[in-house]
Amino acid sequence: MDANDGFRELHRQECLSLLATVPVGRIVYTRQALPAVLPVNFSLDRDGAVLVRTSAASELVGAIDGALVAFEADEVDAAAHSGWSVVVMGTATVVTDPAEHTRLLLTGPRSWAPSPREVFVRIDPELVTGRELVGGRSLYGARFPS
């Protein structure tokens, strides 16, 4: 990130705090050797891992289990020219431990498209980055054109 691009770099804890405020993000993964992006609802686990609840039979599960993925979420106010974006990169794994699965049934995300057999996918936050633009101002205080 260029220090002069008008954005403020966010620290890891700021990133995780912001992620906890939005319900939808995007998983970036590889499908048939090409990049794929899928919007999903999610929540954060107590250690900052991204949790997604989805159908055990979904194509997504087969494509990302054990793979390095990126997860991105953001919030933008177009009128105020402000917003933030956070990216989490890490390995995605299907939760297979029965006790952990039971805990996540109580504390994890609820699927927006429920299915008879669901699994939880966990993305461990190996690298967390983010940036913020406040009020459409650059680091120099200059207002961006409308």
mmCIF file of C-alpha atoms in Angstrom, residues 12 16 44-45 47-51 66-71 87-95 100 121-128:
data_model
loop_
_atom_site.group_PDB
_atom_site.id
_atom_site.type_symbol
_atom_site.label_atom_id
_atom_site.label_comp_id
_atom_site.label_asym_id
_atom_site.label_seq_id
_atom_site.Cartn_x
_atom_site.Cartn_y
_atom_site.Cartn_z
ATOM 1 C CA ARG A 12 -5.048 -6.358 12.621
ATOM 2 C CA LEU A 16 -11.184 -7.856 12.895
ATOM 3 C CA LEU A 44 -16.001 -14.415 13.291
ATOM 4 C CA ASP A 45 -14.963 -17.041 15.806
ATOM 5 C CA ASP A 47 -9.928 -16.285 17.718
ATOM 6 C CA GLY A 48 -10.738 -14.108 14.678
ATOM 7 C CA ALA A 49 -11.212 -16.988 12.230
ATOM 8 C CA VAL A 50 -13.832 -16.422 9.531
ATOM 9 C CA LEU A 51 -16.690 -18.936 9.770
ATOM 10 C CA GLY A 66 -7.485 -27.403 2.683
ATOM 11 C CA ALA A 67 -6.795 -24.574 0.218
ATOM 12 C CA LEU A 68 -5.296 -21.143 0.723
ATOM 13 C CA VAL A 69 -8.081 -18.601 0.157
ATOM 14 C CA ALA A 70 -8.733 -14.912 0.575
ATOM 15 C CA PHE A 71 -11.795 -13.468 2.256
ATOM 16 C CA VAL A 87 -8.803 -8.951 3.508
ATOM 17 C CA VAL A 88 -8.111 -12.143 5.442
ATOM 18 C CA MET A 89 -5.839 -14.732 3.859
ATOM 19 C CA GLY A 90 -5.473 -18.221 5.238
ATOM 20 C CA THR A 91 -6.206 -21.886 4.902
ATOM 21 C CA ALA A 92 -9.854 -22.925 4.716
ATOM 22 C CA THR A 93 -10.840 -26.170 6.409
ATOM 23 C CA VAL A 94 -14.110 -27.935 7.011
ATOM 24 C CA VAL A 95 -14.742 -28.371 10.739
ATOM 25 C CA GLU A 100 -16.418 -28.075 17.657
ATOM 26 C CA VAL A 121 -15.829 -23.834 6.971
ATOM 27 C CA ARG A 122 -13.144 -22.084 8.982
ATOM 28 C CA ILE A 123 -10.649 -19.667 7.436
ATOM 29 C CA ASP A 124 -7.704 -19.200 9.783
ATOM 30 C CA PRO A 125 -6.533 -15.568 9.710
ATOM 31 C CA GLU A 126 -2.883 -16.058 8.765
ATOM 32 C CA LEU A 127 -2.618 -12.589 7.184
ATOM 33 C CA VAL A 128 -5.084 -9.776 7.894
#
